Amino acid sequence: MTDPITRAATLLKGHRESIDRLDAILVYTLGERFKHTQAVGKLKAEHDLPPSDPAREAAQIARLEDLAIQADLDPEFAKKFLNFIIAEVIQHHQKHQE
């Protein structure tokens, strides 16, 4: 039988290993997402389309809020996170148009 501190340390190690794997998944997923948004930015620049699409952004935010609720994640956090990503993407798109 293990003592409570050893058991807690083992559980903590397992949680941290999972967090590290999930962080890697997030980084690679964001990398893949930005590859596509870069391509979109170039396409928009080539066809003189605006860097921002407010209707799409609003739809994406609503979609992500629904997904967050399904995933038991705070929808306000999800909304802030997507707004941060959208702002970064728009900056990239604006650079393509310069």
XYZ file of N, CA, C and O in Angstrom:
392
model
N 0.834 -1.172 0.000
C 0.000 0.000 0.000
C 0.891 1.253 0.000
O 1.838 1.335 0.757
N 0.579 2.214 -0.890
C 1.405 3.415 -0.980
C 0.840 4.512 -0.080
O -0.359 4.580 0.174
N 1.750 5.365 0.346
C 1.290 6.470 1.190
C 0.613 7.527 0.311
O 0.824 7.583 -0.893
N -0.210 8.377 0.929
C -0.971 9.380 0.166
C -0.099 10.340 -0.641
O -0.458 10.725 -1.743
N 1.056 10.721 -0.129
C 1.923 11.660 -0.849
C 2.490 11.003 -2.103
O 2.525 11.619 -3.181
N 2.901 9.764 -2.012
C 3.418 9.043 -3.178
C 2.322 8.860 -4.210
O 2.544 9.065 -5.410
N 1.132 8.519 -3.751
C -0.007 8.360 -4.668
C -0.337 9.679 -5.358
O -0.543 9.734 -6.565
N -0.344 10.773 -4.591
C -0.624 12.091 -5.166
C 0.443 12.464 -6.191
O 0.128 12.995 -7.264
N 1.708 12.178 -5.882
C 2.799 12.488 -6.812
C 2.653 11.693 -8.107
O 2.880 12.231 -9.203
N 2.246 10.446 -8.003
C 2.036 9.610 -9.185
C 0.886 10.142 -10.032
O 0.993 10.242 -11.258
N -0.217 10.501 -9.377
C -1.361 11.073 -10.098
C -0.995 12.398 -10.758
O -1.361 12.653 -11.912
N -0.271 13.241 -10.027
C 0.162 14.528 -10.556
C 1.037 14.343 -11.796
O 0.856 15.029 -12.816
N 1.954 13.392 -11.728
C 2.831 13.106 -12.869
C 2.009 12.687 -14.089
O 2.254 13.158 -15.207
N 1.022 11.849 -13.887
C 0.172 11.410 -14.988
C -0.615 12.560 -15.606
O -0.712 12.678 -16.835
N -1.162 13.427 -14.756
C -1.898 14.593 -15.263
C -0.975 15.519 -16.053
O -1.336 16.012 -17.127
N 0.218 15.740 -15.530
C 1.159 16.637 -16.214
C 1.606 16.058 -17.552
O 1.775 16.798 -18.522
N 1.790 14.754 -17.619
C 2.147 14.127 -18.901
C 1.022 14.302 -19.915
O 1.273 14.579 -21.092
N -0.212 14.165 -19.470
C -1.360 14.386 -20.360
C -1.417 15.836 -20.813
O -1.668 16.120 -21.991
N -1.191 16.752 -19.897
C -1.197 18.177 -20.244
C -0.113 18.475 -21.274
O -0.355 19.188 -22.257
N 1.056 17.910 -21.096
C 2.147 18.127 -22.060
C 1.781 17.606 -23.444
O 2.056 18.266 -24.454
N 1.159 16.443 -23.506
C 0.728 15.890 -24.808
C -0.329 16.787 -25.443
O -0.286 17.068 -26.649
N -1.271 17.245 -24.637
C -2.330 18.114 -25.158
C -1.772 19.460 -25.622
O -2.220 19.996 -26.642
N -0.786 19.987 -24.904
C -0.144 21.231 -25.347
C 0.515 21.036 -26.709
O 0.421 21.905 -27.581
N 1.164 19.905 -26.904
C 1.783 19.620 -28.206
C 0.717 19.539 -29.299
O 0.897 20.083 -30.391
N -0.395 18.894 -28.996
C -1.497 18.793 -29.969
C -2.005 20.191 -30.313
O -2.240 20.499 -31.499
N -2.173 21.049 -29.308
C -2.641 22.413 -29.556
C -1.681 23.181 -30.460
O -2.106 23.854 -31.407
N -0.394 23.082 -30.188
C 0.596 23.819 -30.981
C 0.597 23.325 -32.430
O 0.557 24.133 -33.366
N 0.606 22.016 -32.632
C 0.598 21.486 -34.000
C -0.716 21.798 -34.713
O -0.729 22.095 -35.913
N -1.820 21.775 -33.978
C -3.120 22.109 -34.565
C -3.156 23.576 -34.980
O -3.625 23.912 -36.081
N -2.655 24.455 -34.122
C -2.594 25.871 -34.483
C -1.673 26.093 -35.678
O -1.976 26.905 -36.564
N -0.567 25.377 -35.721
C 0.340 25.477 -36.868
C -0.369 25.103 -38.158
O -0.256 25.803 -39.178
N -1.116 24.025 -38.129
C -1.860 23.584 -39.314
C -2.944 24.596 -39.672
O -3.157 24.914 -40.849
N -3.622 25.111 -38.679
C -4.676 26.102 -38.926
C -4.089 27.344 -39.599
O -4.641 27.868 -40.560
N -2.937 27.820 -39.096
C -2.334 29.019 -39.662
C -1.783 28.788 -41.064
O -1.733 29.719 -41.866
N -1.397 27.577 -41.400
C -1.013 27.292 -42.791
C -2.189 27.567 -43.718
O -2.034 28.157 -44.784
N -3.371 27.148 -43.298
C -4.565 27.365 -44.124
C -4.967 28.833 -44.152
O -5.349 29.355 -45.212
N -4.882 29.508 -43.009
C -5.266 30.919 -43.011
C -4.268 31.760 -43.803
O -4.667 32.761 -44.414
N -3.006 31.346 -43.839
C -2.026 32.052 -44.688
C -2.409 31.900 -46.159
O -2.346 32.865 -46.934
N -2.813 30.696 -46.530
C -3.246 30.462 -47.914
C -4.479 31.300 -48.243
O -4.590 31.860 -49.341
N -5.398 31.393 -47.294
C -6.595 32.220 -47.483
C -6.183 33.680 -47.649
O -6.702 34.386 -48.530
N -5.258 34.147 -46.844
C -4.793 35.532 -46.934
C -4.179 35.840 -48.283
O -4.429 36.898 -48.869
N -3.371 34.919 -48.794
C -2.770 35.113 -50.119
C -3.846 35.138 -51.196
O -3.802 35.972 -52.106
N -4.802 34.246 -51.095
C -5.900 34.192 -52.064
C -6.709 35.487 -52.031
O -7.048 36.051 -53.080
N -7.001 35.974 -50.834
C -7.743 37.230 -50.705
C -6.953 38.387 -51.320
O -7.521 39.238 -52.009
N -5.653 38.420 -51.059
C -4.826 39.496 -51.605
C -4.793 39.438 -53.138
O -4.894 40.465 -53.805
N -4.669 38.238 -53.688
C -4.630 38.072 -55.147
C -5.924 38.520 -55.808
O -5.913 38.960 -56.956
N -7.030 38.396 -55.111
C -8.340 38.722 -55.682
C -8.940 39.997 -55.090
O -10.129 40.258 -55.252
N -8.086 40.757 -54.408
C -8.484 42.047 -53.839
C -9.728 41.928 -52.962
O -10.645 42.750 -53.037
N -9.749 40.897 -52.126
C -10.843 40.702 -51.169
C -10.422 41.286 -49.829
O -9.233 41.315 -49.496
N -11.369 41.742 -49.035
C -11.007 42.332 -47.733
C -10.383 41.287 -46.800
O -10.756 40.109 -46.843
N -9.436 41.722 -45.952
C -8.778 40.781 -45.056
C -9.702 40.224 -43.974
O -9.458 39.157 -43.432
N -10.771 40.944 -43.686
C -11.696 40.534 -42.635
C -13.049 40.175 -43.249
O -13.481 40.788 -44.219
N -13.699 39.171 -42.661
C -15.040 38.761 -43.093
C -15.911 38.675 -41.834
O -16.036 37.608 -41.223
N -16.483 39.817 -41.425
C -17.228 39.856 -40.157
C -18.352 38.820 -40.052
O -18.567 38.258 -38.973
N -19.051 38.529 -41.143
C -20.137 37.539 -41.085
C -19.568 36.154 -40.776
O -20.106 35.424 -39.941
N -18.484 35.788 -41.434
C -17.854 34.487 -41.165
C -17.321 34.433 -39.742
O -17.463 33.427 -39.049
N -16.696 35.523 -39.305
C -16.143 35.554 -37.953
C -17.244 35.373 -36.911
O -17.066 34.606 -35.959
N -18.371 36.042 -37.099
C -19.493 35.906 -36.155
C -20.024 34.476 -36.147
O -20.313 33.913 -35.080
N -20.128 33.875 -37.337
C -20.605 32.489 -37.425
C -19.619 31.538 -36.744
O -20.034 30.597 -36.048
N -18.338 31.776 -36.924
C -17.317 30.921 -36.309
C -17.356 31.046 -34.784
O -17.210 30.053 -34.077
N -17.548 32.261 -34.295
C -17.610 32.461 -32.844
C -18.823 31.734 -32.273
O -18.721 31.035 -31.259
N -19.971 31.863 -32.927
C -21.174 31.160 -32.454
C -20.963 29.650 -32.485
O -21.342 28.942 -31.547
N -20.346 29.163 -33.559
C -20.071 27.724 -33.690
C -19.140 27.258 -32.568
O -19.360 26.219 -31.947
N -18.097 28.038 -32.306
C -17.137 27.654 -31.279
C -17.764 27.699 -29.890
O -17.462 26.849 -29.042
N -18.655 28.658 -29.649
C -19.351 28.701 -28.354
C -20.186 27.434 -28.161
O -20.190 26.857 -27.062
N -20.870 26.995 -29.209
C -21.646 25.747 -29.122
C -20.732 24.555 -28.857
O -21.038 23.700 -28.014
N -19.611 24.496 -29.574
C -18.659 23.397 -29.351
C -18.110 23.430 -27.927
O -17.941 22.376 -27.299
N -17.845 24.619 -27.422
C -17.318 24.748 -26.061
C -18.310 24.193 -25.046
O -17.926 23.466 -24.132
N -19.576 24.522 -25.235
C -20.604 24.005 -24.325
C -20.625 22.484 -24.383
O -20.663 21.814 -23.344
N -20.559 21.924 -25.587
C -20.550 20.467 -25.736
C -19.323 19.845 -25.069
O -19.388 18.740 -24.543
N -18.200 20.566 -25.101
C -16.942 20.054 -24.542
C -16.781 20.389 -23.061
O -15.737 20.116 -22.469
N -17.814 21.000 -22.460
C -17.763 21.410 -21.060
C -16.620 22.402 -20.806
O -15.897 22.317 -19.824
N -16.472 23.341 -21.762
C -15.483 24.403 -21.665
C -16.236 25.720 -21.570
O -17.273 25.895 -22.214
N -15.733 26.631 -20.800
C -16.366 27.938 -20.645
C -16.482 28.617 -22.010
O -15.462 28.907 -22.644
N -17.700 28.860 -22.501
C -17.859 29.456 -23.829
C -17.253 30.861 -23.932
O -16.804 31.255 -24.999
N -17.212 31.600 -22.833
C -16.584 32.927 -22.872
C -15.085 32.799 -23.113
O -14.498 33.590 -23.844
N -14.467 31.814 -22.495
C -13.040 31.567 -22.736
C -12.823 31.188 -24.194
O -11.911 31.704 -24.848
N -13.660 30.297 -24.719
C -13.538 29.876 -26.113
C -13.692 31.070 -27.057
O -12.953 31.196 -28.040
N -14.625 31.945 -26.735
C -14.856 33.136 -27.555
C -13.622 34.050 -27.536
O -13.182 34.532 -28.576
N -13.055 34.278 -26.361
C -11.849 35.108 -26.252
C -10.692 34.488 -27.036
O -9.937 35.186 -27.703
N -10.563 33.180 -26.927
C -9.490 32.469 -27.616
C -9.634 32.620 -29.127
O -8.670 32.953 -29.825
N -10.843 32.409 -29.640
C -11.054 32.533 -31.087
C -10.884 33.977 -31.533
O -10.310 34.227 -32.601
N -11.344 34.936 -30.753
C -11.136 36.341 -31.105
C -9.651 36.671 -31.205
O -9.231 37.422 -32.089
N -8.852 36.116 -30.309
C -7.400 36.310 -30.359
C -6.834 35.744 -31.659
O -6.044 36.399 -32.349
N -7.251 34.532 -32.015
C -6.770 33.895 -33.244
C -7.217 34.698 -34.465
O -6.425 34.942 -35.380
N -8.474 35.113 -34.486
C -9.003 35.879 -35.620
C -8.209 37.177 -35.801
O -7.846 37.542 -36.922
N -7.916 37.860 -34.708
C -7.145 39.104 -34.795
C -5.768 38.848 -35.404
O -5.295 39.618 -36.249
N -5.142 37.765 -35.017
C -3.828 37.403 -35.563
C -3.934 37.084 -37.058
O -3.110 37.518 -37.859
N -4.956 36.355 -37.432
C -5.168 35.993 -38.836
C -5.392 37.247 -39.681
O -4.821 37.387 -40.766
N -6.195 38.173 -39.183
C -6.463 39.404 -39.930
C -5.171 40.193 -40.125
O -4.920 40.730 -41.213
N -4.322 40.229 -39.113
C -3.015 40.903 -39.261
C -2.209 40.249 -40.381
O -1.599 40.950 -41.198
N -2.205 38.925 -40.425
C -1.486 38.217 -41.491
C -2.079 38.565 -42.848
O -1.345 38.793 -43.820
N -3.396 38.593 -42.936
C -4.055 38.900 -44.199
C -3.729 40.328 -44.651
O -3.515 40.566 -45.845
N -3.686 41.244 -43.705
C -3.349 42.635 -44.045
C -1.916 42.724 -44.574
O -1.643 43.492 -45.498
N -1.005 41.952 -44.021
C 0.380 41.950 -44.499
C 0.455 41.454 -45.941
O 1.244 41.948 -46.732
N -0.372 40.464 -46.279
C -0.384 39.961 -47.653
C -0.853 41.012 -48.632
O -0.479 40.986 -49.804
N -1.681 41.928 -48.164
C -2.250 42.929 -49.065
C -1.345 44.152 -49.222
O -1.603 45.003 -50.030
N -0.277 44.213 -48.424
C 0.640 45.362 -48.528
C 1.598 45.182 -49.689
O 1.921 44.165 -50.142
